[in-house]
CSV table of C-alpha atoms and ligand atoms in Angstrom, one decimal:
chain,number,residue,atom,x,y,z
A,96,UNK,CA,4.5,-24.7,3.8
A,97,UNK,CA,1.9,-23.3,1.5
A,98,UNK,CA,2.5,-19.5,0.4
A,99,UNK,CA,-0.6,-18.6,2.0
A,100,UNK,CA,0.5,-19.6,5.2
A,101,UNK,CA,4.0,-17.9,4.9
A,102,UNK,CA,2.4,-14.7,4.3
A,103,UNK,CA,0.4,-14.8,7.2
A,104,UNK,CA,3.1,-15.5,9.5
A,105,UNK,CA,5.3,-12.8,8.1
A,106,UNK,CA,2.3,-10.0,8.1
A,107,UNK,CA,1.9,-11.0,11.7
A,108,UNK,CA,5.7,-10.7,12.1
A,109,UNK,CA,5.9,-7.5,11.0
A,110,UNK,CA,2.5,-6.2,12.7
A,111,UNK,CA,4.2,-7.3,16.3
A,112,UNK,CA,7.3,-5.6,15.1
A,113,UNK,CA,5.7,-2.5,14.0
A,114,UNK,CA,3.5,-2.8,17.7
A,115,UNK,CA,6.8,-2.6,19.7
A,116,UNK,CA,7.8,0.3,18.6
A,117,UNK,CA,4.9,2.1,17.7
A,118,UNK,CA,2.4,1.0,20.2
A,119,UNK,CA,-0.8,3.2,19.6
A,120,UNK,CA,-0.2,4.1,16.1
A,121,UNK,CA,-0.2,0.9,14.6
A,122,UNK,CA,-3.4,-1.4,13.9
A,123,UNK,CA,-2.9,-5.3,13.6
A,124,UNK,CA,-4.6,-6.9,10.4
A,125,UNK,CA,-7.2,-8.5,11.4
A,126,UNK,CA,-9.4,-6.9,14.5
A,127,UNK,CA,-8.5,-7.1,17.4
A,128,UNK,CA,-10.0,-5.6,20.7
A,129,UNK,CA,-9.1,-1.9,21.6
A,130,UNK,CA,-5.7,-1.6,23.5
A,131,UNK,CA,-5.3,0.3,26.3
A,132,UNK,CA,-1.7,2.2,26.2
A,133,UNK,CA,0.7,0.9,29.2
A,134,UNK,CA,0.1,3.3,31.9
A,135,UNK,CA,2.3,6.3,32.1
A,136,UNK,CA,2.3,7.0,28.1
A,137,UNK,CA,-0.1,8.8,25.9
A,138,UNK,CA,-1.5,7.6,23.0
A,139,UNK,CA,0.3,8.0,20.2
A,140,UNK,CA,-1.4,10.7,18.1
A,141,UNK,CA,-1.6,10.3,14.5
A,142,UNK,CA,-0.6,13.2,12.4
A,143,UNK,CA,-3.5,15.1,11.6
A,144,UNK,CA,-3.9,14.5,7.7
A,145,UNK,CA,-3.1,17.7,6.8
A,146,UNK,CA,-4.8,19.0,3.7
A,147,UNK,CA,-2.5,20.9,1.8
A,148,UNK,CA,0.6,21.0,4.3
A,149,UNK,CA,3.9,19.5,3.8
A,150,UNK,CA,5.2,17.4,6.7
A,151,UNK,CA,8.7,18.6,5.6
A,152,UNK,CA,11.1,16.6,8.6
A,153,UNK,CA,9.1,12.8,7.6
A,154,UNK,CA,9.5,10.4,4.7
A,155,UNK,CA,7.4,8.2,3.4
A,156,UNK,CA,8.7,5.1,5.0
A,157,UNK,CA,7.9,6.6,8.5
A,158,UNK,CA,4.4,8.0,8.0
A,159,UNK,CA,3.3,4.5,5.5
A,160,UNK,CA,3.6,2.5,8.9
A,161,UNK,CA,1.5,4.6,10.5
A,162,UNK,CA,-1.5,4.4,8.3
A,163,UNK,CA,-4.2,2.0,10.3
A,164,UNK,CA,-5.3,1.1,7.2
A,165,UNK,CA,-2.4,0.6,4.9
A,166,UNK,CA,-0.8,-2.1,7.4
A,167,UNK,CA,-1.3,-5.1,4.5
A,168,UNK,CA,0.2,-2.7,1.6
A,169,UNK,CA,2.8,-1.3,4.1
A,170,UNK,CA,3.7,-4.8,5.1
A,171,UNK,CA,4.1,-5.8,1.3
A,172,UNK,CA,6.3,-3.2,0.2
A,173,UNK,CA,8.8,-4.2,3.3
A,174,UNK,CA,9.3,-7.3,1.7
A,175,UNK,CA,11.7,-6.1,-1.3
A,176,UNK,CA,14.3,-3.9,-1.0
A,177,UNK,CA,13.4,-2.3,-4.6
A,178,UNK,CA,10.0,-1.5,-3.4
A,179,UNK,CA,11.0,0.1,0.0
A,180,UNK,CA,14.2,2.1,-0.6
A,181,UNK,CA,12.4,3.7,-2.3
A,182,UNK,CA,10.3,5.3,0.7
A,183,UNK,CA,13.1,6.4,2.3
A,184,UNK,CA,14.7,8.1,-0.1
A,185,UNK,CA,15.1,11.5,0.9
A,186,UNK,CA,16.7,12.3,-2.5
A,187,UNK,CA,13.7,10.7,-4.8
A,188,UNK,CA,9.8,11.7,-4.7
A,189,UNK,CA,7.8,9.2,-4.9
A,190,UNK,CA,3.5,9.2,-4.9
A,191,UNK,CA,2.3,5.8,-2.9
A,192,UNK,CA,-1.1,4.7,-4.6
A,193,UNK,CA,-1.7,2.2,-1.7
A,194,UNK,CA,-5.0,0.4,-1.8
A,195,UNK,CA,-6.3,-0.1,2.0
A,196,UNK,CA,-6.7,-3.4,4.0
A,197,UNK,CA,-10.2,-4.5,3.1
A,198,UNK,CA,-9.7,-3.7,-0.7
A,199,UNK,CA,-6.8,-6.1,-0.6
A,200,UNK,CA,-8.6,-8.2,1.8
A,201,UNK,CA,-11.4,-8.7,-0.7
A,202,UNK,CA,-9.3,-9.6,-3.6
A,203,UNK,CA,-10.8,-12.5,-5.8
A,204,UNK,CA,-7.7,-13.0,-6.9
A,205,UNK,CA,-4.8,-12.9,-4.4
A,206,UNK,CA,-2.0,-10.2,-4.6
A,207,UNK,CA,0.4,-13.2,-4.5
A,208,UNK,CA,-1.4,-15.0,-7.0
A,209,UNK,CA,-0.6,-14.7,-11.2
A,210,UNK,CA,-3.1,-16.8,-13.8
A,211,UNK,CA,-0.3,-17.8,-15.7
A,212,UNK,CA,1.0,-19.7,-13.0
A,213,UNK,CA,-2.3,-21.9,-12.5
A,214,UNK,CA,-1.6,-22.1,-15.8
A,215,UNK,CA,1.6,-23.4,-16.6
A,216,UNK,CA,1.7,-25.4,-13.2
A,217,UNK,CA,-2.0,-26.0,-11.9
A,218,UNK,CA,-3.3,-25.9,-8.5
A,219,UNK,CA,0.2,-26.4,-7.0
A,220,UNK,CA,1.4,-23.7,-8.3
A,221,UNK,CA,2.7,-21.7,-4.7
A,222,UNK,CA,3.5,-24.9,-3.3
A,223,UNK,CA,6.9,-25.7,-2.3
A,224,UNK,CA,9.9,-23.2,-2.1
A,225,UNK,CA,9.7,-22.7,-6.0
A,226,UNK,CA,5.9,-21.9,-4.9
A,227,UNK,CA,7.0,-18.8,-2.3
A,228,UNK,CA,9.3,-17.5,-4.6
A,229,UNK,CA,6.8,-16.8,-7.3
A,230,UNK,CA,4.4,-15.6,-4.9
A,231,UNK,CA,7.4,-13.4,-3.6
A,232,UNK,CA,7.7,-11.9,-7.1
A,233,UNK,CA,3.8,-11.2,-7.8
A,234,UNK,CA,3.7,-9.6,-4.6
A,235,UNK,CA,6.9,-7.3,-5.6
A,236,UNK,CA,5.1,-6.4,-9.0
A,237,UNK,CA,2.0,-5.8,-7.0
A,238,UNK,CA,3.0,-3.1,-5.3
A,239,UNK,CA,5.5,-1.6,-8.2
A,240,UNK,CA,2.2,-1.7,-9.7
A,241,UNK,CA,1.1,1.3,-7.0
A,242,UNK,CA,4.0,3.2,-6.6
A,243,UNK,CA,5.0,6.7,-8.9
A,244,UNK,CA,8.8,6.6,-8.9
A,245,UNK,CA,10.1,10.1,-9.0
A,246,UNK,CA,7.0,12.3,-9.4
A,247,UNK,CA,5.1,14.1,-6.7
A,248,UNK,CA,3.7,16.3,-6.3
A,249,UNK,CA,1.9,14.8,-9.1
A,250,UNK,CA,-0.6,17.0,-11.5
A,251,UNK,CA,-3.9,16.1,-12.7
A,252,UNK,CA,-3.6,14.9,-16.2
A,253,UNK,CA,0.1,13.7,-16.5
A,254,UNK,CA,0.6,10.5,-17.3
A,255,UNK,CA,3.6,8.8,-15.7
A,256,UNK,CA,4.8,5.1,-15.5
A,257,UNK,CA,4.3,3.0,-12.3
A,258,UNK,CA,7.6,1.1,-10.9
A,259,UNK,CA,5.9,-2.1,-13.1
A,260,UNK,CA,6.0,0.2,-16.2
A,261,UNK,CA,2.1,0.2,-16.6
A,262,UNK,CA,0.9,3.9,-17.4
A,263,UNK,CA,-1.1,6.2,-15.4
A,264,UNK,CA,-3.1,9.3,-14.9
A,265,UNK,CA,-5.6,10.9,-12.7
A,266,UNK,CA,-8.7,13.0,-13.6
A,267,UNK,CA,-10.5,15.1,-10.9
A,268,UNK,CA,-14.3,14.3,-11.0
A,269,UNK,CA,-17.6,15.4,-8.8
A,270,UNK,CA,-19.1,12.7,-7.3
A,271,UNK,CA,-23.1,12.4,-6.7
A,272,UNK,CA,-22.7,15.2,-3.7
A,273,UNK,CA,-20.9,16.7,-5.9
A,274,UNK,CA,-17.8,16.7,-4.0
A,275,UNK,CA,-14.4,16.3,-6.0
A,276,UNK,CA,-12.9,13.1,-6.0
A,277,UNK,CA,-9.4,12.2,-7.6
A,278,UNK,CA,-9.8,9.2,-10.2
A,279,UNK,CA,-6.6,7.0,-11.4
A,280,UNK,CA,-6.9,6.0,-15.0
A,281,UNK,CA,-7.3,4.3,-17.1
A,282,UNK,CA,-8.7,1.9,-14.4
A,283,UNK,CA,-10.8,4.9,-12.8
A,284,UNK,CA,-10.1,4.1,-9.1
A,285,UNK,CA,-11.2,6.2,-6.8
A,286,UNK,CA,-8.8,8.0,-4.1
A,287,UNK,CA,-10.4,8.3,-1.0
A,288,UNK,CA,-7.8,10.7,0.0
A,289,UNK,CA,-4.8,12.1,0.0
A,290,UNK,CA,-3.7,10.9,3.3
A,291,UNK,CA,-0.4,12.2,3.9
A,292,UNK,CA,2.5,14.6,2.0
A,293,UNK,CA,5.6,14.4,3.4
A,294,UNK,CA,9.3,15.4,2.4
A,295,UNK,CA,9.6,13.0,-0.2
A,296,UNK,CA,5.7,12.3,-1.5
A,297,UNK,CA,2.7,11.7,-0.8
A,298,UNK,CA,0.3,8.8,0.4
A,299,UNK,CA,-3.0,8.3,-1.6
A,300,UNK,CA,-5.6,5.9,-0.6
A,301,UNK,CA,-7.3,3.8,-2.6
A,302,UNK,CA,-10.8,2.5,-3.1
A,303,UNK,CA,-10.0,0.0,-5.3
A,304,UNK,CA,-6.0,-1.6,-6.9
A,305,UNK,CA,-4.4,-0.6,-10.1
A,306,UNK,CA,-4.2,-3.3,-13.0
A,307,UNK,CA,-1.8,-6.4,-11.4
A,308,UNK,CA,-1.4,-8.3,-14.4
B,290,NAG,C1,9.4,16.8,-3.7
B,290,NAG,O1,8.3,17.0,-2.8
B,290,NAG,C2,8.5,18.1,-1.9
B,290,NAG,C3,7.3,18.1,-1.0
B,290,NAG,O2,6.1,18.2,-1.6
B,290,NAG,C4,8.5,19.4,-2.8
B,290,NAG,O3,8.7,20.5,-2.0
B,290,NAG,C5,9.6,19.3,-3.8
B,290,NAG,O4,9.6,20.4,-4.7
B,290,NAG,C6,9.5,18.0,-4.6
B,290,NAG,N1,10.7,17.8,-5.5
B,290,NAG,C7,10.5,17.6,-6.8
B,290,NAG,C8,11.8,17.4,-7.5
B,290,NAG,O5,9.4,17.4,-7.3
């Protein structure tokens, strides 16, 4: 079975996991037509994204799932254990950089996929079971590349490594409304916002991804 394939089976998987047990909150990949709750319960609500508040009683791992628009990231980080224990980690702080679904989406190059392995082993390169588990492993560094180990809150200016050792800042800049908008260097990504902050981090979204290499 080609990578590809694999992936979409185990990101539908997890969305129809992720449905059961938390109906309303949770939005499938790819669209899908508006659900109507089963009768007798409410809508889930989301937690309003609080500006500057602390959701002290939540980790990261609970609030990630219920980002509509993280469900692709979310489901990426499940698939290694060193890139979710992270999340729940009540002990370690952690600042999730987490590009949304159509920035991932729209990819020219594929999360899963690495140069040097068209490289070294051509067009077949995530065929085969040697093929998922290099796939496997670019996905892992993908998301290391997104996630602040054991900083957060995290201050404007400091530079700190990313779980795939790359380093990073963020510089606070006005944008043509003049609003202020967080930007990650040195790849200057924009955050669209700070989504969530929670016992143990915070959620950023992001317009774009960090360097993948
Ligand atoms: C971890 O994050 C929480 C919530 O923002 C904060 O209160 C706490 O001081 C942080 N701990 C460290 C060690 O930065």
């Amino acid at each position: 079975m080609r990578f590809s394939n694999f992936l979409q089976l185990s990101l539908l998987t997890s969305t129809t996991a992720a449905t059961a047990s938390d109906q309303a909150a949770q939005e499938p990949i790819h669209h899908r037509l508006p659900q109507r709750p089963p009768p007798g319960h409410l809508p889930v609500m989301m937690p309003a994204p609080a500006d500057d508040q602390v959701q002290p009683a939540v980790l990261l791992i609970d609030i990630l799932g219920t980002q509509r628009s993280l469900t692709t990231f979310f489901s990426f980080s499940r698939m290694h254990e060193d890139t979710s224990e992270p999340l729940g980690d009540a002990n370690t702080n952690t600042t999730v950089l987490a590009p949304n679904n159509i920035v991932i989406e729209d990819l020219p190059r594929k999360p899963w996929e690495n140069p040097s392995d068209y490289d070294a082993l051509g067009s077949q390169a995530y065929d085969g079971s040697g093929g998922k588990d290099r796939a496997d492993e670019n996905l892992r560094k993908f998301v290391q590349a997104h996630l602040v180990i054991g900083t957060s809150p995290w201050e404007a200016g400091a530079k700190v490594k990313t779980a795939a050792g790359t380093t990073i800042w963020w510089e606070a800049k006005k944008d043509d409304s003049g609003d202020e908008k967080r930007v990650i260097m040195p790849d200057g990504v924009e955050v669209d916002r700070v989504a969530s902050r929670v016992a143990n981090g915070e959620v950023w979204i992001l317009k774009g991804v960090l360097n993948y290499a």
